[in-house]
C-alpha positions as protocol buffer text, in pm:
chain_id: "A"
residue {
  index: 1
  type: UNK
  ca { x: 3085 y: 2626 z: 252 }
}
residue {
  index: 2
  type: UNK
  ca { x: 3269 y: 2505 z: 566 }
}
residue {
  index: 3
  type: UNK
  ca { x: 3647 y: 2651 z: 617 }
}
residue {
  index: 4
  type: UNK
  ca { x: 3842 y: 2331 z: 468 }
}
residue {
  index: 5
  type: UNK
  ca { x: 3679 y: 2393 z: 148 }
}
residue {
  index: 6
  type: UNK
  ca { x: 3691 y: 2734 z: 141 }
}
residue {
  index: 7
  type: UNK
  ca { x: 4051 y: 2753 z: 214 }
}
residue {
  index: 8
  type: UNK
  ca { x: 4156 y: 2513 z: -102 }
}
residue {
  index: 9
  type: UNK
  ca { x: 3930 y: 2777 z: -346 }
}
residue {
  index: 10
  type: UNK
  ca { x: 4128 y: 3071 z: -181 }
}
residue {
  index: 11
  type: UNK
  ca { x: 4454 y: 2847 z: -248 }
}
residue {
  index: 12
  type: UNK
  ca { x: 4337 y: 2794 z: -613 }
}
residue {
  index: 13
  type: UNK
  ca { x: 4164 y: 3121 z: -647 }
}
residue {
  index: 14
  type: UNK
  ca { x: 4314 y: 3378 z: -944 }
}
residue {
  index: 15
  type: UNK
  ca { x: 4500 y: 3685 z: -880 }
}
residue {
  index: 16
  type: UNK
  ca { x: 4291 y: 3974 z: -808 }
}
residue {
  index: 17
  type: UNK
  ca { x: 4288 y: 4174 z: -1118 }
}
residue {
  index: 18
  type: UNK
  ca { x: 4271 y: 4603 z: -1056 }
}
residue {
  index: 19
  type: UNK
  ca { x: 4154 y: 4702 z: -1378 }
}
residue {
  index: 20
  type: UNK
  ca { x: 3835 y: 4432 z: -1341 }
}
residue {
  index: 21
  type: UNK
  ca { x: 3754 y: 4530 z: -1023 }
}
residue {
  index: 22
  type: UNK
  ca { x: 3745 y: 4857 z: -1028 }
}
residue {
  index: 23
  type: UNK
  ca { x: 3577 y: 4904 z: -1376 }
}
residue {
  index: 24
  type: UNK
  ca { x: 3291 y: 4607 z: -1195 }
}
residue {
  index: 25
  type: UNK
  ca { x: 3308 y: 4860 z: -885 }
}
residue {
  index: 26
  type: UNK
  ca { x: 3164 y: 5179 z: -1102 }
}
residue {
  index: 27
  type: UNK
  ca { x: 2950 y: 5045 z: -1301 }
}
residue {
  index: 28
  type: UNK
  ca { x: 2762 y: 4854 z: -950 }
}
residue {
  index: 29
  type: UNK
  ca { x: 2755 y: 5171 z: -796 }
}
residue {
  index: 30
  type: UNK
  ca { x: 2574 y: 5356 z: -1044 }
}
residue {
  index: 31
  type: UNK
  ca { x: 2297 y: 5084 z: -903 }
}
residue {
  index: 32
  type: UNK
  ca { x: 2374 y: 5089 z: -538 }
}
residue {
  index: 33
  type: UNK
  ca { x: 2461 y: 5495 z: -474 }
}
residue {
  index: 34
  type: UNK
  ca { x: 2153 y: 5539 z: -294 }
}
residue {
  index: 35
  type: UNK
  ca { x: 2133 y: 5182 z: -84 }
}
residue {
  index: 36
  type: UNK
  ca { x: 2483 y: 5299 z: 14 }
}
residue {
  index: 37
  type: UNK
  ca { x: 2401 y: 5647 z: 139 }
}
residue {
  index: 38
  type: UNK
  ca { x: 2103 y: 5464 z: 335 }
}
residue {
  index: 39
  type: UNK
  ca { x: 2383 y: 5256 z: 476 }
}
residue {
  index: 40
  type: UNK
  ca { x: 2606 y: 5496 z: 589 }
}
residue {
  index: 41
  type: UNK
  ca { x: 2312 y: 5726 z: 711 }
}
residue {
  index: 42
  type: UNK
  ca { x: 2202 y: 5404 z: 917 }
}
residue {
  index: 43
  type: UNK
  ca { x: 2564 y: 5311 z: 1036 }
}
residue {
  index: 44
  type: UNK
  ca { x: 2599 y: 5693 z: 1206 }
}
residue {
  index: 45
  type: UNK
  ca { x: 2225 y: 5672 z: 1363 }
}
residue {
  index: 46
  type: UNK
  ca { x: 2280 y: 5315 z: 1494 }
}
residue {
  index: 47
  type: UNK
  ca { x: 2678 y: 5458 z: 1661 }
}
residue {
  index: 48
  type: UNK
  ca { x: 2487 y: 5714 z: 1779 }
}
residue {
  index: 49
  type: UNK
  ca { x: 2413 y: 5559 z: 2135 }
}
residue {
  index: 50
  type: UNK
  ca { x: 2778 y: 5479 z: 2182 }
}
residue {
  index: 51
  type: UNK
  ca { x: 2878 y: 5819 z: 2150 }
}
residue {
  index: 52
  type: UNK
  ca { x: 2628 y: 5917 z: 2393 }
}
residue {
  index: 53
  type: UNK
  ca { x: 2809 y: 5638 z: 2615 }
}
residue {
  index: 54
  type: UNK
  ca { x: 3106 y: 5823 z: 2605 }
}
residue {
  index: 55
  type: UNK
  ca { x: 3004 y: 6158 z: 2632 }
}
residue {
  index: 56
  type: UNK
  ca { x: 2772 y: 6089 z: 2937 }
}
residue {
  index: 57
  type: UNK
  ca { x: 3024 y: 6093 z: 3178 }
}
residue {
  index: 58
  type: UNK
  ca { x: 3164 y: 6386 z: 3084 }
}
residue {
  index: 59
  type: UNK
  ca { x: 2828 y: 6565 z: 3109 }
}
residue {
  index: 60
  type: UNK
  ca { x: 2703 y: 6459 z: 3404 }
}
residue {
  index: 61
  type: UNK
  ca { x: 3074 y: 6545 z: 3601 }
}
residue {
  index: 62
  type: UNK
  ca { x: 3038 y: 6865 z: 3396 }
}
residue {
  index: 63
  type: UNK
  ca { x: 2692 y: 6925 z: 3594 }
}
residue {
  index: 64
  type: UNK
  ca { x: 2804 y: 6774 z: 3935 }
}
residue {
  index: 65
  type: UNK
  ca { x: 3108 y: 7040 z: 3963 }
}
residue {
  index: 66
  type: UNK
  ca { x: 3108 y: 7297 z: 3661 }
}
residue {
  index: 67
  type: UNK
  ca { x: 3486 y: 7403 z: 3744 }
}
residue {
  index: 68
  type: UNK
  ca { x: 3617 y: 7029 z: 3643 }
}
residue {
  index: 69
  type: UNK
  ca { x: 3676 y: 7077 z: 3303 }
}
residue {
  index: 70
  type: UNK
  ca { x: 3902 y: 7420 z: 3391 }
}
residue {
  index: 71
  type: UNK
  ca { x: 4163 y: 7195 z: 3572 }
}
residue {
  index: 72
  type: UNK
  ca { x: 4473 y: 7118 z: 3399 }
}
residue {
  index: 73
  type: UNK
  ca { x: 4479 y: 6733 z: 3555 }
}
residue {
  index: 74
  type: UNK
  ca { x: 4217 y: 6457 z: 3508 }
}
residue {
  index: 75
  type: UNK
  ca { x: 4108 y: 6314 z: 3788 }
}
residue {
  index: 76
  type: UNK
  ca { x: 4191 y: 5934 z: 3824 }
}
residue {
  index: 77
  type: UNK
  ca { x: 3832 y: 5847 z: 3845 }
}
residue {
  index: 78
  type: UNK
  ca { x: 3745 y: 6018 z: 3516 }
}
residue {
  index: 79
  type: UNK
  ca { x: 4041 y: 5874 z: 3365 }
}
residue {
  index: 80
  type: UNK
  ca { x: 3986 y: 5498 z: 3479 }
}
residue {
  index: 81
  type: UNK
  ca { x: 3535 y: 5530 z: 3373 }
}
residue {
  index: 82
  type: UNK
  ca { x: 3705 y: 5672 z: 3038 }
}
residue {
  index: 83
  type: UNK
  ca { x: 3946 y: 5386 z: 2975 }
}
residue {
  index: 84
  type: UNK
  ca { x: 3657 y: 5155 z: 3056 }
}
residue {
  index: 85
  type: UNK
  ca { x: 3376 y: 5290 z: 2844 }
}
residue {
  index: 86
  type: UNK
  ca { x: 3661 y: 5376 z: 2504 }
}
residue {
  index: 87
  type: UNK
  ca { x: 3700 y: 4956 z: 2473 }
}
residue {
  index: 88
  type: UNK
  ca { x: 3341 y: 4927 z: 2528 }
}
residue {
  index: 89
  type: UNK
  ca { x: 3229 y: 5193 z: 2267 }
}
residue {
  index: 90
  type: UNK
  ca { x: 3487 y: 5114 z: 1998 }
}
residue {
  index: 91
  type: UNK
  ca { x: 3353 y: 4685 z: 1999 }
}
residue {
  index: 92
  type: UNK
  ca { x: 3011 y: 4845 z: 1973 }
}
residue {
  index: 93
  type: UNK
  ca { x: 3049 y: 5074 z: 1688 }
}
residue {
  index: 94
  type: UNK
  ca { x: 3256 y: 4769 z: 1509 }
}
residue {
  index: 95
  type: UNK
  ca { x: 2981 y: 4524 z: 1610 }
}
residue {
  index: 96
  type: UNK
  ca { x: 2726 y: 4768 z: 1389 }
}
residue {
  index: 97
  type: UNK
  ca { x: 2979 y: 4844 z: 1157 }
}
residue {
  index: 98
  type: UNK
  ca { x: 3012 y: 4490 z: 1044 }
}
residue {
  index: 99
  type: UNK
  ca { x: 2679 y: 4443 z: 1060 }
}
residue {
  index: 100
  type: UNK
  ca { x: 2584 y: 4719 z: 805 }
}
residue {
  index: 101
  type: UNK
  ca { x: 2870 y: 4666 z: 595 }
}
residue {
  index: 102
  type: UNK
  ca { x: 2775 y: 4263 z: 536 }
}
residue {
  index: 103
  type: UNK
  ca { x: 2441 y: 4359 z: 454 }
}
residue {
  index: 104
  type: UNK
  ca { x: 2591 y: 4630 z: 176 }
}
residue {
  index: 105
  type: UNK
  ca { x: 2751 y: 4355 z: 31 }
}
residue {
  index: 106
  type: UNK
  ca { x: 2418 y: 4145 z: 31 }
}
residue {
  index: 107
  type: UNK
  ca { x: 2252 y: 4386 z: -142 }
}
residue {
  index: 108
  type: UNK
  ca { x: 2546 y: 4457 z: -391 }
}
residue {
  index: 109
  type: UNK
  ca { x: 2484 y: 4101 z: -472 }
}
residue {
  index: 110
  type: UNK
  ca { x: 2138 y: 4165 z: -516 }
}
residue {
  index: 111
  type: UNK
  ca { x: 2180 y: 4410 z: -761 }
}
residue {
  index: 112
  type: UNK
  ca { x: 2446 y: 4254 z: -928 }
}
residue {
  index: 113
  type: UNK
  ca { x: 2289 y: 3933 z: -1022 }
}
residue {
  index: 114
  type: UNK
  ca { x: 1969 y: 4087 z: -1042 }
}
residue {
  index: 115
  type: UNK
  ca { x: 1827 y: 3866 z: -747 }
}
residue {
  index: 116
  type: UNK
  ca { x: 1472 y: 3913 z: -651 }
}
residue {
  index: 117
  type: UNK
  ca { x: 1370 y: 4074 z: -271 }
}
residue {
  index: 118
  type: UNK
  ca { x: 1417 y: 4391 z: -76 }
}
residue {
  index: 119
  type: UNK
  ca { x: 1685 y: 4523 z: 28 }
}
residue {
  index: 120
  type: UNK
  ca { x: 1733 y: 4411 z: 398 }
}
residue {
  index: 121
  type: UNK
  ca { x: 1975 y: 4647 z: 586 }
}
residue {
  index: 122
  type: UNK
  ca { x: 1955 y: 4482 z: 940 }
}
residue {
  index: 123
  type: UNK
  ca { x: 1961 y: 4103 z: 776 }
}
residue {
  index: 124
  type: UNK
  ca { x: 2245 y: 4030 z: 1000 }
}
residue {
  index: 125
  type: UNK
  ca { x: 2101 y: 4211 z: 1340 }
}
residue {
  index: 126
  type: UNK
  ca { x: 1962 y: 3860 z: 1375 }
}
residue {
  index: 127
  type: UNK
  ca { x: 2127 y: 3692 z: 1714 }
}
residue {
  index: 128
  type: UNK
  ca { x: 2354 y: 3458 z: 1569 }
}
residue {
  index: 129
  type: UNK
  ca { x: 2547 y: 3701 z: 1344 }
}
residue {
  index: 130
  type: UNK
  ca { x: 2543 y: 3974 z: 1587 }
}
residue {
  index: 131
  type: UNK
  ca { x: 2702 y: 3746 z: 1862 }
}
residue {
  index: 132
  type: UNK
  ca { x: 2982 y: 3608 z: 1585 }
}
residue {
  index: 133
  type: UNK
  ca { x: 3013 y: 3986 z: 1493 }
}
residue {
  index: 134
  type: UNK
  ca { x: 3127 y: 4087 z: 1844 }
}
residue {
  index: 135
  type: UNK
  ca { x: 3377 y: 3800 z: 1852 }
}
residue {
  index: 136
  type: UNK
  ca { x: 3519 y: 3913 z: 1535 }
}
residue {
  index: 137
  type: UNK
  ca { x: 3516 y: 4249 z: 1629 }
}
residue {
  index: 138
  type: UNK
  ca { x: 3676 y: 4186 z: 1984 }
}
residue {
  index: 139
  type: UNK
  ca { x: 3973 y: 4006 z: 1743 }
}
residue {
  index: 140
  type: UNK
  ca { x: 3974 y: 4279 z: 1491 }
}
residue {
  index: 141
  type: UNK
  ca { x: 4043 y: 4575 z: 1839 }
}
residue {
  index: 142
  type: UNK
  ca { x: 4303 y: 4326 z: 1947 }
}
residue {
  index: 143
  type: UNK
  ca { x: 4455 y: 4291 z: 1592 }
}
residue {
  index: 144
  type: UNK
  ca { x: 4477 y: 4692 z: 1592 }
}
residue {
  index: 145
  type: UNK
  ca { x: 4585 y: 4726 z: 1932 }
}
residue {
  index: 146
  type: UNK
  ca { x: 4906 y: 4507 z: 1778 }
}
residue {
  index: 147
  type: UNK
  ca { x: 4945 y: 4687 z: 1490 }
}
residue {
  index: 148
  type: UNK
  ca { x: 4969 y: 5040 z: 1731 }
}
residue {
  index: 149
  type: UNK
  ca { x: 5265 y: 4857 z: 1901 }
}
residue {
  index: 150
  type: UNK
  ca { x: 5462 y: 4812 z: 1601 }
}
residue {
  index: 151
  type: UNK
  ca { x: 5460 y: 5190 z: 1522 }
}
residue {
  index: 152
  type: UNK
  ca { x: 5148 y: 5180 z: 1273 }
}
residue {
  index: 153
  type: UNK
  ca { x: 5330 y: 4938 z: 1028 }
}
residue {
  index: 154
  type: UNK
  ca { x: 5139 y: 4626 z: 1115 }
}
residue {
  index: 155
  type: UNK
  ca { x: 4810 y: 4891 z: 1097 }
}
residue {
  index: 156
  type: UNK
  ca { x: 4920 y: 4926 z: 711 }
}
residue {
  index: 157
  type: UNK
  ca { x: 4957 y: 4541 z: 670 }
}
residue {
  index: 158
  type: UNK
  ca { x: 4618 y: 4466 z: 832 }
}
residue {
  index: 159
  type: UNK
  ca { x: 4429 y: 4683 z: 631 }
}
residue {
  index: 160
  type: UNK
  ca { x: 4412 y: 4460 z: 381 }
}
residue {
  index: 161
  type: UNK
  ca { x: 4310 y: 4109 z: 590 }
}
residue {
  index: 162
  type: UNK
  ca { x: 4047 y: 4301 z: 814 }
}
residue {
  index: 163
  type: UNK
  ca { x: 3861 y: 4470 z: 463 }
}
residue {
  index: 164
  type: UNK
  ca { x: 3770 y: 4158 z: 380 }
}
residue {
  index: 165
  type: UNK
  ca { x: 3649 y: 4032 z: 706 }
}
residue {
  index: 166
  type: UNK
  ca { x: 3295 y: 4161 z: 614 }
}
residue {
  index: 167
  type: UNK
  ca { x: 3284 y: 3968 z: 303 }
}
residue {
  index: 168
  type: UNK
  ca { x: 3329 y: 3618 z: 430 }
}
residue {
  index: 169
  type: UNK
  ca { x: 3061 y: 3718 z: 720 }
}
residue {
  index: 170
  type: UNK
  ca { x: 2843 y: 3786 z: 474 }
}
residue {
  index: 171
  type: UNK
  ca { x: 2862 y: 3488 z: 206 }
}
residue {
  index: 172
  type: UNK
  ca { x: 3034 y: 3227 z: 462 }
}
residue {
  index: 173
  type: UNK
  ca { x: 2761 y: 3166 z: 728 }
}
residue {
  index: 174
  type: UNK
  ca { x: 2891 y: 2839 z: 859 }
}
residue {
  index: 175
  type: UNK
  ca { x: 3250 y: 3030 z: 984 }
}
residue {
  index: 176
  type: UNK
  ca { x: 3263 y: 3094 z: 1286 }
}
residue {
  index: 177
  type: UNK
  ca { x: 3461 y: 3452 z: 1394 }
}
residue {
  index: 178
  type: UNK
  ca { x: 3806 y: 3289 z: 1385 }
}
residue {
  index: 179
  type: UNK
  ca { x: 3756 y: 3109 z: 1056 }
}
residue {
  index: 180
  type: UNK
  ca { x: 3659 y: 3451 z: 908 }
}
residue {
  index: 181
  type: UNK
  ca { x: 3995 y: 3650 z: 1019 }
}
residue {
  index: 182
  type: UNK
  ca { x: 4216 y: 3313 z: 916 }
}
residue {
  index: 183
  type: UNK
  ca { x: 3990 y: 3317 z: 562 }
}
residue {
  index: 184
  type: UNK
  ca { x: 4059 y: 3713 z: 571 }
}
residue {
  index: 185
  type: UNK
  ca { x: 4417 y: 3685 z: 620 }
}
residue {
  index: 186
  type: UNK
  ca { x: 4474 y: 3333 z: 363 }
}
residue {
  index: 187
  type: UNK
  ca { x: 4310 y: 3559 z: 71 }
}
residue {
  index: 188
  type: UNK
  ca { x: 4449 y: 3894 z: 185 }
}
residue {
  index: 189
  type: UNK
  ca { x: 4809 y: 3754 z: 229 }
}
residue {
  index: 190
  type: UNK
  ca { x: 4816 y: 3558 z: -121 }
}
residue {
  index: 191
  type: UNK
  ca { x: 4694 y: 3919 z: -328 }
}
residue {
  index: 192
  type: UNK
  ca { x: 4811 y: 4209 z: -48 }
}
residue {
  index: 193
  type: UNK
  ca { x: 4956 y: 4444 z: -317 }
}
residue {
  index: 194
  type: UNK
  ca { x: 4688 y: 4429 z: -528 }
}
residue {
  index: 195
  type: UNK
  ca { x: 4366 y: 4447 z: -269 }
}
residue {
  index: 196
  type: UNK
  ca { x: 4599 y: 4729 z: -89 }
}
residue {
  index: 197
  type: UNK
  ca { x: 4603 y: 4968 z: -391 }
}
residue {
  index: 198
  type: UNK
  ca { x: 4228 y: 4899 z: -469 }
}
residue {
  index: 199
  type: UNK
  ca { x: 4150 y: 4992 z: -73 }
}
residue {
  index: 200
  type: UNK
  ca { x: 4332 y: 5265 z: -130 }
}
residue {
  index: 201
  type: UNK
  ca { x: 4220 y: 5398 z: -488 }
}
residue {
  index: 202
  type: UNK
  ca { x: 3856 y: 5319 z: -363 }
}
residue {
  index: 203
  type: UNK
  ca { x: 3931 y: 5488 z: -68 }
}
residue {
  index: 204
  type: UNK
  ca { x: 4041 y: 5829 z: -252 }
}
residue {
  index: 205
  type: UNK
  ca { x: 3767 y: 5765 z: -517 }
}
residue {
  index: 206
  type: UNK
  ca { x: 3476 y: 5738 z: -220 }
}
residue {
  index: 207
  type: UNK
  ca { x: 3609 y: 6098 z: -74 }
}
residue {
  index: 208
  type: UNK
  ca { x: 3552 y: 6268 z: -457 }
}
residue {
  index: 209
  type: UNK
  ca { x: 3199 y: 6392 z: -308 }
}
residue {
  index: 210
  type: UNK
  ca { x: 3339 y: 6669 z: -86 }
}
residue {
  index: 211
  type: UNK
  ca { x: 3402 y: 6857 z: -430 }
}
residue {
  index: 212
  type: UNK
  ca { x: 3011 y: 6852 z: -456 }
}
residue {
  index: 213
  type: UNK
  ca { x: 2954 y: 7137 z: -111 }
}
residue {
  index: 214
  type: UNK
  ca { x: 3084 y: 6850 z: 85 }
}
residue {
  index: 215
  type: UNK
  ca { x: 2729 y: 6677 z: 137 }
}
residue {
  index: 216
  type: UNK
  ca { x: 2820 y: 6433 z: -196 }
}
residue {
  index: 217
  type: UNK
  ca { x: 3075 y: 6291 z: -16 }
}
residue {
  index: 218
  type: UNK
  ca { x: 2780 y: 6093 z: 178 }
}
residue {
  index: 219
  type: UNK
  ca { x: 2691 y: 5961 z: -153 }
}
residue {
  index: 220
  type: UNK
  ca { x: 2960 y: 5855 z: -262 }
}
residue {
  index: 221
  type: UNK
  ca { x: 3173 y: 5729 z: 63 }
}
residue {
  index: 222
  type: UNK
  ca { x: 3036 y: 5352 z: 6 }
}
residue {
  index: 223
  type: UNK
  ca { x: 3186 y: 5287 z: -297 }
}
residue {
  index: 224
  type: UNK
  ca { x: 3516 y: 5251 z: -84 }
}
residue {
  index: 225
  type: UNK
  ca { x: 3324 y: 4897 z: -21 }
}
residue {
  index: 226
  type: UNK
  ca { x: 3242 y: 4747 z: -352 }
}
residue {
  index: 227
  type: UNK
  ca { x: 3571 y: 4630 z: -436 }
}
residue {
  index: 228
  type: UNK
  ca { x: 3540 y: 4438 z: -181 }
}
residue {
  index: 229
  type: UNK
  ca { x: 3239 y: 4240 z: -318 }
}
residue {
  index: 230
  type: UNK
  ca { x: 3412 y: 4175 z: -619 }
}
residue {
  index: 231
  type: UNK
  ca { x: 3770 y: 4105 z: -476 }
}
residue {
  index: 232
  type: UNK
  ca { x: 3569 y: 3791 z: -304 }
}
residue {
  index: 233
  type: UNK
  ca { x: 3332 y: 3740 z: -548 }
}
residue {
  index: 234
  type: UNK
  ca { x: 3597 y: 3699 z: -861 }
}
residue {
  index: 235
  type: UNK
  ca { x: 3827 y: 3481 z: -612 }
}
residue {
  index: 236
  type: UNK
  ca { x: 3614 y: 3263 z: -385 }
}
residue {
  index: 237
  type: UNK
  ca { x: 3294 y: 3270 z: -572 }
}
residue {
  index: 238
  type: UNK
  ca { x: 2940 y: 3428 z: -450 }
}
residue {
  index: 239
  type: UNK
  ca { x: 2664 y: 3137 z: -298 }
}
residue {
  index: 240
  type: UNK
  ca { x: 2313 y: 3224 z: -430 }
}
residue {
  index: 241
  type: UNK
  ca { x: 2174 y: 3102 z: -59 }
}
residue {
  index: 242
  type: UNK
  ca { x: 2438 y: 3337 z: 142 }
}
């Protein structure tokens, strides 16, 4: 579906309704709890290297002069390789993140429409997505970077526009990384309230797994995503070939 169309089915789409999503959103993840926990268990392993990234630096001037670290001041050095490598390791972990979380969404379809295949958790590692994902995620650092100026209130309005980011890279191949934030922000705009108290509730909802020694909440932390599937799925409408 290229942008023109998609943008007159957002324009026509129906509200987002809470109760329908949310009710969808449990009874999917009683089907995707574990393919969620494989996600998230990926997501951390596949950061993993970027962390190192930024911790590196630190180590090695922590071997080179053990004392360092005692000092009250950072040294300019340290403090120019750390503003360097932060950028660098934030559009990294974004890059995966969007990765991951498009390929959730993939398989939520799967199991929603009871499609046929296995369930392909690096579908969009593939070099054409992951170059359009680090566009979109250099957009989405500079979209946050402006919501920080305005005192965190433009954070609170993009929360909406940027959770839904993942959804039109997953079902909208022919976008390109601009088309997805303008689709993102068309949709999000016309039903913020709505999408904004189903982020949140989801978002509470996903964090109910610390009450189970903590470790449940890594079973249950995806489910923050699955309204998502069906916010775009009962609005612009899910492609069998996505």
């Amino acid at each position: 579906m290229n942008f023109t169309n998609l943008s007159e089915r957002i324009k026509q789409s129906p509200p987002v309704e809470f109760g329908t999503v949310f009710n969808n959103s449990v009874e999917l993840f009683k089907k995707v709890w574990l393919q969620g926990f494989l996600t998230l268990v990926l997501t951390f392993v596949s950061i993993l290297p970027f962390y190192l990234l930024i911790y590196l630096p630190m180590i090695a001037m922590g071997i080179s002069d053990p004392d360092v670290f005692e000092q009250q001041e950072i040294t300019p050095a340290f403090a120019g390789l750390m503003s360097l490598i932060a950028p660098i390791f934030s559009v990294g972990a974004m890059t995966v993140g969007i990765c991951l979380n498009a390929a959730f969404l993939r398989i939520c379809r799967k199991y929603d429409l009871n499609e046929m295949g296995r369930d392909d958790y690096f579908y969009y590692f593939k070099k054409q997505y992951l170059i359009k994902a680090l566009i979109l995620s250099l957009i989405m650092l500079g979209l946050s970077l402006l919501g920080v100026l305005t005192c965190g209130l433009g954070i609170v309005y993009l929360v909406v526009p940027m959770s839904l980011f993942p959804a039109f890279f997953a079902f909208d191949k022919e976008l390109t990384a601009l088309e997805i934030v303008k689709a993102g922000f068309a949709l999000g705009n016309k039903n913020w309230l709505m999408i904004f108290l189903l982020v949140i509730v989801a978002g509470l909802v996903a964090q109910l797994g610390i009450i189970l020694c903590l470790v449940g909440v890594f079973f249950t932390a995806m489910f923050s995503k699955i309204p998502i599937y069906f916010i775009y799925k009962d609005t612009v409408g899910i492609s069998m070939d996505a």
